Tab-separated table of C-alpha atoms (C1' of nucleotides) in Angstrom:
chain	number	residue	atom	x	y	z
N	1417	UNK	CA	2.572	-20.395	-9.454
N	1418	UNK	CA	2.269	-18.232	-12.503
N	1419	UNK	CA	-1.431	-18.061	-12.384
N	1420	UNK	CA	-1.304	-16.985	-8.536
N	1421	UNK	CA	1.301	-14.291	-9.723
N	1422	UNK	CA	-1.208	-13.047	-12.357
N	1423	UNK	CA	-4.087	-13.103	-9.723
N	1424	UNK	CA	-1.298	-10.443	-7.844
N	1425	UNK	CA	-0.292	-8.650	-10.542
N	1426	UNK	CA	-3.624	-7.707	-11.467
N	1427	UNK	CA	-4.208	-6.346	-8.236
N	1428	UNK	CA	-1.014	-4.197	-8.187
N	1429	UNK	CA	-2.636	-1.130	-10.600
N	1430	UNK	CA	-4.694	1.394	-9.366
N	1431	UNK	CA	-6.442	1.828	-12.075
N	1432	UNK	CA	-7.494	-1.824	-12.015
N	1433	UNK	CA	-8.409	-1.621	-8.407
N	1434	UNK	CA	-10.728	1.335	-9.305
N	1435	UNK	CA	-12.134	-1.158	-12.234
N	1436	UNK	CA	-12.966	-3.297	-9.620
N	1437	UNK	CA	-14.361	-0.635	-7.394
N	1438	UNK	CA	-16.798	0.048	-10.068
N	1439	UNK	CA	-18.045	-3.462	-10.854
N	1440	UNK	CA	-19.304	-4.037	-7.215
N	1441	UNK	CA	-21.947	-1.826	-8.384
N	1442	UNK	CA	-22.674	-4.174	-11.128
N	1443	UNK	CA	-22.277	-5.145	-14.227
N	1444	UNK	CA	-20.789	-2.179	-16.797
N	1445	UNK	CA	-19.685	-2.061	-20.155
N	1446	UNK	CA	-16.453	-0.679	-21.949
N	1447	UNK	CA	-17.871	2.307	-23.085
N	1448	UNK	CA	-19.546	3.249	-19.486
N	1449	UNK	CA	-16.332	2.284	-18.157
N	1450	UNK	CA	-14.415	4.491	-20.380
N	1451	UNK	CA	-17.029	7.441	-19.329
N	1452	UNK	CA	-16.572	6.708	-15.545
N	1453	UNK	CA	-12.950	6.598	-15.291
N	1454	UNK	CA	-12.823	9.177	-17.684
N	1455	UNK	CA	-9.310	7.625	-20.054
N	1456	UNK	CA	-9.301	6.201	-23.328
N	1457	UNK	CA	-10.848	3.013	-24.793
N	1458	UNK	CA	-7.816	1.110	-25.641
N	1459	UNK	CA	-6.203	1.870	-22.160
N	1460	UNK	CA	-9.544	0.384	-20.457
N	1461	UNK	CA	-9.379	-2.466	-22.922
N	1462	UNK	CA	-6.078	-2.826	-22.005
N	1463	UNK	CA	-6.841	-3.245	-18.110
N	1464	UNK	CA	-9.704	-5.858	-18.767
N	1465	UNK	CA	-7.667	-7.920	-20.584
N	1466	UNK	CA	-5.859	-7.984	-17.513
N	1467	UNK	CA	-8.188	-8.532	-15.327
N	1468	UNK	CA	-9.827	-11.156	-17.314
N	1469	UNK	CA	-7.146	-12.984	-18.069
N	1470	UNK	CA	-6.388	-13.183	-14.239
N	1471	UNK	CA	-9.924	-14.541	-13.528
N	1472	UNK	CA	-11.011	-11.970	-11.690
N	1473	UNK	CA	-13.736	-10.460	-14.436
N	1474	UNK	CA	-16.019	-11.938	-16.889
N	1475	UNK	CA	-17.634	-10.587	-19.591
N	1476	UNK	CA	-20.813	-11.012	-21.260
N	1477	UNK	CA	-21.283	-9.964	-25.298
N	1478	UNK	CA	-24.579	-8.817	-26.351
N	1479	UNK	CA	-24.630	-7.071	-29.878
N	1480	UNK	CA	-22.368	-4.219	-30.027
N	1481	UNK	CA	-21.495	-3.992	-26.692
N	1482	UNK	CA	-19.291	-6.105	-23.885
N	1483	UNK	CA	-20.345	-6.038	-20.677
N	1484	UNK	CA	-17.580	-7.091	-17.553
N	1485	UNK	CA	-18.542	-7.884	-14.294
N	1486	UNK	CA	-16.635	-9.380	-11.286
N	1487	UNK	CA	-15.942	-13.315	-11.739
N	1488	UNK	CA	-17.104	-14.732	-8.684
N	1489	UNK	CA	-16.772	-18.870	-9.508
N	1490	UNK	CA	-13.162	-18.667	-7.746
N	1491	UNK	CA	-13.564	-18.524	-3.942
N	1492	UNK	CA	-9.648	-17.347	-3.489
N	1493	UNK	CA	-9.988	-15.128	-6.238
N	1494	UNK	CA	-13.567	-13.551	-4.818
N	1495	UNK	CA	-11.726	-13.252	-1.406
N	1496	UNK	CA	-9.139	-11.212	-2.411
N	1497	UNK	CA	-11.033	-8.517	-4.190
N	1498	UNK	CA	-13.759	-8.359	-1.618
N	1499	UNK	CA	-10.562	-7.703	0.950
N	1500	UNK	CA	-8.727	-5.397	-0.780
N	1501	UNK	CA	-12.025	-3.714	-2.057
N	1502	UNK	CA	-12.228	-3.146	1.599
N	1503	UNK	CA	-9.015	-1.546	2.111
N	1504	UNK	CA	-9.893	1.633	-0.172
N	1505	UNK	CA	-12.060	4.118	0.703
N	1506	UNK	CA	-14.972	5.317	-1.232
N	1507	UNK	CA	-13.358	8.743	-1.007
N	1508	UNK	CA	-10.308	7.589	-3.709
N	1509	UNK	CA	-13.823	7.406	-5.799
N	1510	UNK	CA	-15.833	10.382	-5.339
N	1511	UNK	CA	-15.411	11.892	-9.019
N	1512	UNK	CA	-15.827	8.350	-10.585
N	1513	UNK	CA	-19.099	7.197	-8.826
N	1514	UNK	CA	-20.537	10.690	-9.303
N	1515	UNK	CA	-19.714	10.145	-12.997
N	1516	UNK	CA	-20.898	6.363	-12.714
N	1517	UNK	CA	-24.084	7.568	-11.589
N	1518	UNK	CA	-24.607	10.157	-14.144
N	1519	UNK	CA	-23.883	7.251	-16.452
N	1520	UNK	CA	-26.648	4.909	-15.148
N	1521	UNK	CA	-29.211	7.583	-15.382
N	1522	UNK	CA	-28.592	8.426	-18.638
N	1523	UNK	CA	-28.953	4.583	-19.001
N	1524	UNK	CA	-32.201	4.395	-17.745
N	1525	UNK	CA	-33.680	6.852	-20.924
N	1526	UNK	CA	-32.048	3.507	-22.485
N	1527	UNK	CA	-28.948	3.358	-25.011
N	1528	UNK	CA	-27.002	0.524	-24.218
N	1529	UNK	CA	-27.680	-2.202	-21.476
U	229	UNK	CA	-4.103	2.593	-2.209
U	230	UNK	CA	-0.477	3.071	-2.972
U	231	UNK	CA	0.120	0.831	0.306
U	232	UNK	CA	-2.493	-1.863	-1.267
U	233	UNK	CA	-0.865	-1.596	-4.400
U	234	UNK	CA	2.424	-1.893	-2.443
U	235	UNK	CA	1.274	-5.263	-1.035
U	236	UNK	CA	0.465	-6.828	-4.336
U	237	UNK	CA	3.362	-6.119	-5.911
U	238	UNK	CA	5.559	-7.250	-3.476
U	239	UNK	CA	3.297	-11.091	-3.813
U	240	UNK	CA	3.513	-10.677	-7.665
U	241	UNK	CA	6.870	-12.172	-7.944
U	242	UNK	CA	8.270	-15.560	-7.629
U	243	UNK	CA	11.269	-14.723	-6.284
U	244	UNK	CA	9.597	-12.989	-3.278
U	245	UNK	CA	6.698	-15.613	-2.930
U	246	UNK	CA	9.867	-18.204	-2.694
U	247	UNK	CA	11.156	-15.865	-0.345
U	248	UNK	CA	7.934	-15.986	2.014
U	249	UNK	CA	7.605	-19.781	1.342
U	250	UNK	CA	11.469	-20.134	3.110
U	251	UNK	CA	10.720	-17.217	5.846
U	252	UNK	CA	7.656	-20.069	6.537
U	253	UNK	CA	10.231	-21.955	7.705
U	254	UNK	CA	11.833	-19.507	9.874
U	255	UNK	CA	14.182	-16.598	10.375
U	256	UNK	CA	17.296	-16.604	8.536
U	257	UNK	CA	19.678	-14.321	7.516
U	258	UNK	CA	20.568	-12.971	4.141
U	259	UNK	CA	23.728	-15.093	3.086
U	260	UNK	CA	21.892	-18.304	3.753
U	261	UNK	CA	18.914	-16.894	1.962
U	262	UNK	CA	21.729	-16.351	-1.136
U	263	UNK	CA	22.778	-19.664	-0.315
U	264	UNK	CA	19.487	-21.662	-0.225
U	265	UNK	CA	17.790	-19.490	-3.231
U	266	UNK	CA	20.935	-19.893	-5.427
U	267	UNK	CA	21.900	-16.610	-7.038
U	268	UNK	CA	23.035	-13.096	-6.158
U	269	UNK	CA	23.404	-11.129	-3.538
U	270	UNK	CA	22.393	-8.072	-4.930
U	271	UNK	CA	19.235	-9.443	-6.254
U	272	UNK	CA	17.983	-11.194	-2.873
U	273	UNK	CA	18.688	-7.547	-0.891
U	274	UNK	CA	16.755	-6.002	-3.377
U	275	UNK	CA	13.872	-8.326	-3.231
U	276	UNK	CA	14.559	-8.497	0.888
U	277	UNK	CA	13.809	-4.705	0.136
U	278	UNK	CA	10.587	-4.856	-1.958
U	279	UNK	CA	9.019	-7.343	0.762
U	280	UNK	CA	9.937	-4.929	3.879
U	281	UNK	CA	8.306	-1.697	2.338
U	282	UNK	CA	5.424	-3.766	1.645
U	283	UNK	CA	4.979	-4.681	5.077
U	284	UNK	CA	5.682	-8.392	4.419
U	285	UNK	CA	9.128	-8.746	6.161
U	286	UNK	CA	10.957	-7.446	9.314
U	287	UNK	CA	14.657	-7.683	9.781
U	288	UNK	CA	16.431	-8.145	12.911
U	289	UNK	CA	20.295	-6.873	12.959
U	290	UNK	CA	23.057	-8.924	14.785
U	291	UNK	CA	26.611	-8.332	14.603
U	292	UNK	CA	27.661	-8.721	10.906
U	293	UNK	CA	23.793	-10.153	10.157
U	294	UNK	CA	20.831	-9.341	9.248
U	295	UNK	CA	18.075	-12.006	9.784
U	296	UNK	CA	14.746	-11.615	7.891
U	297	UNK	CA	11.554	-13.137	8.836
U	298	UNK	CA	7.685	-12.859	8.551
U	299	UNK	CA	6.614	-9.452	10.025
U	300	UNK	CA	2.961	-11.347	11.286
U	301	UNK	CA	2.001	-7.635	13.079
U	302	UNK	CA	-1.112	-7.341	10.307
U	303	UNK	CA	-3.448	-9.229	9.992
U	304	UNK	CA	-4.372	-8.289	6.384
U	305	UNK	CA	-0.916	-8.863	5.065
U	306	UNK	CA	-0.749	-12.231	7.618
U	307	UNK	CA	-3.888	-13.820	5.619
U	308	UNK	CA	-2.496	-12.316	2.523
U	309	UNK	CA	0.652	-14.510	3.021
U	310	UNK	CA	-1.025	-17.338	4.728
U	311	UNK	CA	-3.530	-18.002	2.050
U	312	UNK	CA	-0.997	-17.343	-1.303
U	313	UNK	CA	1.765	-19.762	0.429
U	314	UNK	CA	-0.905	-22.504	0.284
U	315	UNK	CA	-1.268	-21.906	-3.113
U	316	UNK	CA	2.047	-22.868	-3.845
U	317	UNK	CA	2.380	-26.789	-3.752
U	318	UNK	CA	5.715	-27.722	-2.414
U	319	UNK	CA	7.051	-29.203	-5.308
U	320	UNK	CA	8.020	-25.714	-6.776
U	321	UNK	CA	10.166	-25.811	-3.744
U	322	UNK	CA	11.978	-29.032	-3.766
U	323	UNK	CA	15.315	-27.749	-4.655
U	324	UNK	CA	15.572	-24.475	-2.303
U	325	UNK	CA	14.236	-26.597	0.666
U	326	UNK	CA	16.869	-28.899	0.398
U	327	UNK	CA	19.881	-26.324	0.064
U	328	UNK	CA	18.227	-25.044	3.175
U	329	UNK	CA	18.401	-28.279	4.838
U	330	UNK	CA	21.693	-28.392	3.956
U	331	UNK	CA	22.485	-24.975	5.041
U	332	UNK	CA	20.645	-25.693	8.208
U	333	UNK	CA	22.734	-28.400	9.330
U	334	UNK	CA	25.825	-26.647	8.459
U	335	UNK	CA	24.473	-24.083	10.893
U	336	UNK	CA	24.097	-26.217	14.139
U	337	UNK	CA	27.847	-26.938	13.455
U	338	UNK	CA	28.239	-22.767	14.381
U	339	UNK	CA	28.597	-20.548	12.143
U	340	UNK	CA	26.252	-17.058	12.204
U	341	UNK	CA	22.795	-17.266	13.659
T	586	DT	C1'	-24.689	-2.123	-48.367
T	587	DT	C1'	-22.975	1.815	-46.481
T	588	DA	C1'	-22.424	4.502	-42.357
T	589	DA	C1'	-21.871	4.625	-37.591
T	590	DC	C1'	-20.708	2.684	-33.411
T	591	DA	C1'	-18.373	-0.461	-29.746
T	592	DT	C1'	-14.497	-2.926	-28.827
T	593	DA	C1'	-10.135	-5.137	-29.770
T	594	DT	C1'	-5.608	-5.153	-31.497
T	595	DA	C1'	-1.097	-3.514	-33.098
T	596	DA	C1'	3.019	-0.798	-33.361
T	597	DA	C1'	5.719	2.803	-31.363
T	598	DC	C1'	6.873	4.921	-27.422
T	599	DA	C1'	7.369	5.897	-22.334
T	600	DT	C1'	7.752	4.260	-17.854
T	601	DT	C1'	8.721	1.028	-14.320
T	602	DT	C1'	10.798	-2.996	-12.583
T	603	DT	C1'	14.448	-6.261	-12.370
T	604	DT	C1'	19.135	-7.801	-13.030
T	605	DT	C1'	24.024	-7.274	-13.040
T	606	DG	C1'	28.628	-5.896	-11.791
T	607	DA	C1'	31.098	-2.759	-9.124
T	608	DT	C1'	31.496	-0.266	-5.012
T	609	DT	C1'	30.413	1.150	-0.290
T	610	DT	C1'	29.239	0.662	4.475
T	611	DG	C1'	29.431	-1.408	8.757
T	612	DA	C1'	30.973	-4.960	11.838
T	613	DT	C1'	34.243	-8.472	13.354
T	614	DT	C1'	38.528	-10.652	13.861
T	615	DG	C1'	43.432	-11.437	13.525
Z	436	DC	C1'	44.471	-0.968	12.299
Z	437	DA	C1'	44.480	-4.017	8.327
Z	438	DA	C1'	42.012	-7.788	6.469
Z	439	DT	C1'	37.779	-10.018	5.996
Z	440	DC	C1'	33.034	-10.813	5.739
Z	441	DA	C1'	27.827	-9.569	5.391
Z	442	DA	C1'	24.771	-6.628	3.490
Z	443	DA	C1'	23.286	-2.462	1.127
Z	444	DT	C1'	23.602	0.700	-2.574
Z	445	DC	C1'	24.450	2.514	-7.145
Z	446	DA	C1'	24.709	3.007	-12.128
Z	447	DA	C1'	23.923	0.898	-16.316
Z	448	DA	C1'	21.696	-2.611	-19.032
Z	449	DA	C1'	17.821	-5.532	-19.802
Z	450	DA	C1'	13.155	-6.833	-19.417
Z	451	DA	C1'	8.459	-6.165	-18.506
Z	452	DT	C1'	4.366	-3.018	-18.213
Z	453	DG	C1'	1.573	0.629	-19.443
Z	454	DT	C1'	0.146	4.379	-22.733
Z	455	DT	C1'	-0.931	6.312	-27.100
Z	456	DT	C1'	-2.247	6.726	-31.817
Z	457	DA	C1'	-3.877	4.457	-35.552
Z	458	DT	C1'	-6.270	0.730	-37.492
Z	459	DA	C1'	-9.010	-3.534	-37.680
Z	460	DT	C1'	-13.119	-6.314	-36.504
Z	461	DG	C1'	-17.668	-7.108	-35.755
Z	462	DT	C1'	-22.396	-5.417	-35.075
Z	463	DT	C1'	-26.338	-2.677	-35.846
Z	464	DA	C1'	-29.190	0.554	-38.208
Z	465	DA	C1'	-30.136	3.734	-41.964
DNA sequence: TTAACATATAAACATTTTTTGATTTGATTG
DNA sequence: CAATCAAATCAAAAAATGTTTATATGTTAA
């Protein structure tokens, strides 16, 4: 019961929700993520921690860098954030994805990745 | 979001999802629910409360009652409830289910309802 | 190997949620 | 209408979460 709980509790933040938001456009790392949602690094360390430890992100450590991306091997778990994904509209986003997207371009001249 | 978040919360309790796993079972009103979940009054209206601003729960009033039950009117929240209740194995409910039966019985013998 | 960078962790603090005990409200019954 | 019962509400205490600032860890690159 605990571990559905976590699964919930995870999902009640919307800061985490906007995490999620951001990972359906693929994988990111902490430092991206800290650009995008525009905070600071331990409070975004803080929320993947969360989200990790609920199953719903993995992450994936490559030199300096961690990237997270959604955790799709749980079919409950992939339900529920495709659903509630669903339930917010891109507009609660506008100012992140514009940032994302500055972000990824930047990206492409390479840095991380 | 704040209503998604809303949900979430509301299922990120065990309390509440013992709450939902009883209101599975039917209607009933709040004394029984003290009754069956074995503590405080205070503490089930407040988590009666949580689960109605969430959308969960509806209450119907009668006389000196107030029954609570599944408010099934969205379908979102209806899979929401449908698919964390299965989650739950019945064992975590051994106990409350059979102070319900108990306070069941008791009830075809007249009392409120 | 030192400097710089990415991320995690820790401790202190702030905020939110939950619990408790007392009280209130509303309805029924004697 | 006084007594009783069900339920809600409130204030204060307790517990859990989230934020911040500072620091630690691990990696890469100069």
């Amino acid at each position: 019961m605990q571990e559905l709980i976590s699964v919930f509790k995870a999902l009640s933040d919307e800061t985490r929700l906007k995490m999620l938001k951001v990972f359906q456009k693929g994988e990111i790392c902490v430092c991206d993520l800290v650009s995008v949602l525009d905070t600071s690094q331990p409070r975004i360390s803080f929320h993947l921690n969360v989200l990790k430890e609920a199953g719903l992100i993995k992450d994936r450590k490559q030199g300096k860098w961690v990237h997270y991306s959604i955790d799709d091997s749980d079919m409950f778990r992939r339900f529920l954030v495709l659903s509630a994904m669903e339930k917010i509209p891109d507009g609660a986003m506008t100012e992140d994805f514009s940032r994302l997207k500055k972000v990824l371009t930047v990206k492409n001249k390479s840095r991380c990745g």
